[in-house]
Amino acid sequence: VMRRNPFGMDICCRKGSRSPLQELYNPTQVSVLCTAILHQVRRDQVTDACRASSVSSRKRRVLTPSDLKHLVVDEDHEMIYCYVPKVACTNWKRVMMVLTGRGKYSDPMEIPANEAHVSSNLKTLNQYSIPEINHRLKNYMKFLFVREPFERLVSAYRNKFTQKYNTSFHKRYGTKIVRRQRKNATQEALRKGDDVKFEEFVAYLIDPHTQREEPFNEHWQTVYSLCHPCHIHYDLIGKYETLEEDSNYVLQLAGVSSYLKFPTYAKSTRTTDEMTTEFFQNISSLHQMQLYEVYKLDFLMFNYSVPSYLKLE
């Protein structure tokens, strides 16, 4: 069932030990065989979706360094992590700071959330030369974490538009959304942009003008556009739904699981499937269909079925 890693020959061994890439494709422990097979299935799903989508049939786009700013590099453990906002990326950035900090940090949860998002605390792939980028893409284990697209979207909306402290988002996006989507908006709403309704947010996302104007903000940008899985071969695709197991599997492959575990905490504020269903109650079937088209590739690539609450005509 396992396929040989196409880059098997090029992997050099770290300090006499096996690299995460070798451990993933040729596991030494029988106990992880089922896990390895599961990840093979997820990789195949992405490959098939890329092949089937018109994306691959159009002229293949060459990635530029600016396309690689979400790929965090861990030199010591030969891993690359593409972070996707609203998919446990704060905790994964904390873990990457522990892994790359050379002993500076030992407990991910002791790192303040805002410090995890300071760009200078982690090195991203776009900071390397082209030959260095190619070498790392070929020899390092590349992984990302994904989430049901509409649950991630509702999570982004709740975090950025319903929290009073997010004034920068209200000013930058809220005012624009109110101006464009709300008839007879009050002067205060136009000035503050702090009371955007979910229906207005959806209307803004499906508006062709929005997509022509500038790329989506990373919090609601598609995983396809943030991590380029049709151009970059990800060795491991973790899921938010199995976050703990998948994260600890990555740490096991990196050979650090004896002293580093992925942080777990039960957050009562977490966006759930039931909550997402509720948010979509007021979205017209036309808008639901248009929104699904925007995120369709993420649904297909990562094997998320069409949500049962959608009223797709």
XYZ file of C-alpha atoms in Angstrom:
313
model
C 0.000 0.000 0.000
C 2.845 2.380 0.802
C 4.454 4.198 -2.045
C 8.111 4.842 -2.043
C 9.072 8.407 -1.409
C 10.049 9.828 -4.832
C 12.890 11.724 -3.178
C 14.192 8.757 -1.170
C 17.634 8.881 -2.725
C 18.270 12.518 -1.883
C 17.501 12.442 1.806
C 20.631 12.878 3.843
C 20.660 11.697 7.377
C 20.678 14.122 10.277
C 23.358 13.417 12.826
C 23.286 9.745 11.936
C 19.543 9.427 12.542
C 16.650 9.074 10.123
C 14.975 12.229 8.831
C 11.206 12.774 9.370
C 10.757 12.184 5.635
C 12.412 8.747 5.813
C 10.459 7.840 8.922
C 7.184 8.825 7.246
C 7.619 6.881 4.004
C 9.508 3.894 5.432
C 8.300 3.543 9.009
C 10.478 1.448 11.310
C 7.633 0.844 13.761
C 4.852 -1.519 12.738
C 2.479 0.355 15.092
C 2.485 3.449 12.879
C 1.766 1.586 9.652
C -1.990 2.321 9.785
C -1.252 6.003 10.392
C 1.178 6.064 7.468
C -1.473 4.507 5.217
C -4.066 7.093 6.348
C -1.710 9.894 5.334
C -1.041 8.211 1.995
C -4.810 8.275 1.347
C -4.931 11.993 2.196
C -1.998 12.719 -0.141
C -3.683 10.787 -2.944
C -6.889 12.780 -2.422
C -4.998 16.050 -2.969
C -3.219 14.681 -6.043
C -6.518 13.525 -7.562
C -8.272 16.839 -6.848
C -5.397 18.794 -8.402
C -5.481 16.588 -11.463
C -9.253 16.868 -11.813
C -9.439 20.618 -11.296
C -8.958 22.977 -14.181
C -6.069 24.455 -12.214
C -3.658 21.822 -13.455
C -4.945 21.908 -17.017
C -4.286 25.647 -17.330
C -0.726 26.798 -17.826
C 1.145 25.749 -14.725
C 1.907 28.786 -12.603
C 5.432 29.105 -11.300
C 5.553 29.898 -7.614
C 7.297 33.100 -6.592
C 9.041 33.682 -3.250
C 6.032 35.739 -2.067
C 3.896 32.582 -2.463
C 6.061 30.921 0.186
C 5.595 33.304 3.094
C 3.303 30.884 4.957
C 5.884 28.082 4.916
C 7.797 28.000 8.196
C 11.165 26.213 8.086
C 12.676 24.118 10.875
C 16.305 23.494 9.873
C 17.199 21.294 12.852
C 14.452 18.740 12.219
C 14.222 19.192 8.430
C 10.555 20.122 8.373
C 8.434 22.775 6.660
C 5.041 23.764 8.068
C 2.521 25.780 6.049
C 0.354 27.656 8.526
C -3.337 28.205 7.864
C -5.049 30.762 10.126
C -7.968 29.382 12.151
C -6.519 25.853 12.050
C -4.583 25.785 15.355
C -1.873 27.883 13.752
C -1.047 29.834 16.943
C -0.220 26.607 18.773
C 1.669 25.207 15.812
C 3.735 28.400 15.580
C 4.468 28.060 19.309
C 5.612 24.465 18.744
C 7.782 25.575 15.807
C 9.372 28.216 18.070
C 10.237 25.468 20.562
C 11.641 23.268 17.759
C 13.726 26.031 16.173
C 14.601 27.956 19.329
C 17.661 25.845 20.180
C 16.600 25.553 23.814
C 15.329 29.104 24.185
C 11.784 27.780 24.788
C 10.693 24.467 26.223
C 6.938 24.830 26.853
C 4.869 26.032 23.877
C 2.110 27.358 26.155
C 4.520 29.689 27.919
C 4.915 31.610 24.647
C 2.344 34.460 24.509
C -0.003 34.179 21.500
C 1.012 37.582 20.119
C 4.688 36.567 20.266
C 3.930 33.466 18.177
C 2.715 35.761 15.380
C 5.807 38.027 15.342
C 7.249 37.216 11.925
C 10.894 37.538 12.993
C 10.452 34.683 15.500
C 10.200 32.095 12.732
C 12.021 31.730 9.432
C 9.873 31.313 6.327
C 10.836 29.717 3.026
C 10.635 32.985 1.057
C 13.746 34.204 2.932
C 15.992 31.689 1.165
C 17.644 31.761 -2.264
C 16.003 29.815 -5.107
C 18.487 26.876 -4.921
C 18.041 26.742 -1.121
C 14.239 26.795 -1.516
C 14.368 23.933 -4.028
C 16.685 21.884 -1.830
C 14.363 22.234 1.185
C 11.214 21.512 -0.791
C 12.845 18.325 -2.028
C 14.449 17.069 1.181
C 12.393 18.332 4.110
C 9.098 16.892 5.348
C 6.321 19.328 4.398
C 3.076 19.389 6.348
C -0.031 21.508 6.879
C -3.265 21.364 8.857
C -6.706 21.831 7.333
C -10.260 22.269 8.613
C -13.786 22.000 7.214
C -13.826 25.154 5.031
C -17.096 26.699 6.241
C -16.356 25.978 9.891
C -13.021 27.739 9.403
C -14.829 30.647 7.710
C -17.343 31.055 10.551
C -14.470 30.852 13.026
C -12.688 33.684 11.170
C -15.873 35.780 11.063
C -16.554 35.308 14.782
C -12.992 36.139 15.712
C -12.471 39.138 13.441
C -15.905 40.776 13.303
C -17.711 39.984 16.566
C -14.867 40.684 19.014
C -14.722 44.316 20.088
C -10.921 44.315 20.393
C -10.349 43.606 16.685
C -10.617 47.264 15.704
C -7.953 46.977 12.979
C -10.126 44.412 11.142
C -13.251 46.510 11.671
C -11.497 49.538 10.164
C -9.732 47.699 7.341
C -12.517 45.318 6.247
C -15.644 46.068 8.277
C -16.068 49.622 6.987
C -15.565 48.407 3.398
C -18.107 45.580 3.834
C -20.712 47.906 5.395
C -20.210 50.514 2.681
C -20.586 47.946 -0.071
C -23.228 45.599 1.303
C -25.527 47.614 3.576
C -28.241 49.875 2.257
C -28.873 52.991 4.371
C -25.882 52.347 6.651
C -25.534 54.806 9.530
C -22.559 57.159 9.651
C -21.346 55.389 12.781
C -21.431 51.957 11.079
C -19.573 53.375 8.075
C -16.948 54.880 10.366
C -16.473 51.952 12.779
C -17.320 48.833 10.748
C -17.729 46.888 13.986
C -21.179 45.351 13.432
C -20.763 43.385 10.195
C -23.422 40.687 9.832
C -22.427 37.225 8.599
C -24.724 37.645 5.571
C -22.843 40.839 4.652
C -19.504 39.087 5.074
C -20.625 36.286 2.720
C -21.938 38.810 0.167
C -18.545 40.553 0.308
C -16.647 37.258 -0.267
C -18.677 36.249 -3.328
C -18.668 39.748 -4.846
C -16.436 39.534 -7.988
C -15.267 43.089 -7.227
C -13.695 41.869 -3.955
C -11.647 39.204 -5.683
C -10.483 41.590 -8.402
C -9.521 44.248 -5.887
C -6.989 42.314 -3.765
C -6.305 38.799 -2.497
C -8.469 37.630 0.414
C -7.112 38.203 3.894
C -5.228 35.106 5.087
C -7.919 34.360 7.719
C -10.478 33.567 5.006
C -8.200 32.838 2.078
C -8.486 29.287 0.712
C -5.903 26.731 1.840
C -5.326 26.119 -1.858
C -4.121 29.723 -2.295
C -2.160 29.939 0.965
C -0.205 26.684 0.760
C -0.315 25.816 -2.986
C -0.865 22.051 -2.561
C -1.063 21.548 -6.336
C 2.463 22.936 -6.727
C 4.039 21.785 -3.464
C 3.862 18.095 -2.578
C 2.842 17.942 1.101
C 4.006 14.775 2.797
C 1.571 15.033 5.654
C -1.877 16.625 5.848
C -3.181 16.983 9.375
C -6.819 17.697 10.138
C -8.353 19.943 12.755
C -10.808 17.154 13.536
C -7.922 14.863 14.560
C -5.585 17.647 15.646
C -4.007 15.991 18.641
C -3.210 12.636 17.004
C -1.955 14.209 13.768
C 0.159 16.815 15.569
C 1.771 14.289 17.865
C 2.464 12.047 14.865
C 4.433 14.928 13.288
C 6.398 15.346 16.535
C 7.004 11.596 16.646
C 8.394 11.665 13.090
C 10.646 14.555 14.118
C 11.968 12.422 16.981
C 10.936 14.895 19.689
C 7.801 13.235 21.091
C 9.576 12.139 24.263
C 9.832 15.738 25.486
C 7.361 17.707 23.361
C 3.604 17.195 23.107
C 1.166 19.294 21.134
C -0.692 21.638 23.523
C -4.279 20.631 24.218
C -6.907 22.731 25.866
C -10.667 22.593 25.679
C -11.906 25.934 24.456
C -15.597 26.427 25.035
C -15.625 29.252 22.481
C -14.524 26.964 19.648
C -16.593 27.129 16.452
C -18.458 23.856 15.977
C -20.418 22.216 13.205
C -23.718 23.068 14.964
C -22.695 26.705 15.221
C -21.715 26.802 11.554
C -25.110 25.333 10.619
C -26.783 28.158 12.549
C -24.776 30.856 10.794
C -25.772 29.491 7.399
C -29.509 29.480 8.195
C -29.902 33.066 6.957
C -27.785 32.732 3.817
C -29.819 32.437 0.615
C -29.365 29.276 -1.432
C -27.890 31.349 -4.275
C -25.264 32.860 -1.981
C -24.561 29.456 -0.433
C -23.926 28.022 -3.879
C -21.634 30.914 -4.883
C -19.709 30.642 -1.627
C -19.306 26.895 -2.062
C -17.772 27.579 -5.496
C -15.168 29.867 -3.882
C -14.094 27.158 -1.429
C -14.896 24.119 -3.581
C -11.299 23.089 -4.168
C -10.596 23.037 -0.426
C -13.646 20.800 0.090
C -12.542 18.397 -2.655
C -8.823 18.316 -1.885
C -9.160 17.587 1.772
C -12.116 15.232 1.472
C -14.817 17.334 3.150
C -18.306 16.496 1.935
C -20.840 19.161 0.994
C -22.404 20.268 4.312
C -25.874 18.802 4.870
C -27.271 22.241 5.865
C -26.499 23.761 2.450
C -29.519 24.440 0.261
C -27.695 23.878 -3.002
C -30.080 24.035 -5.948
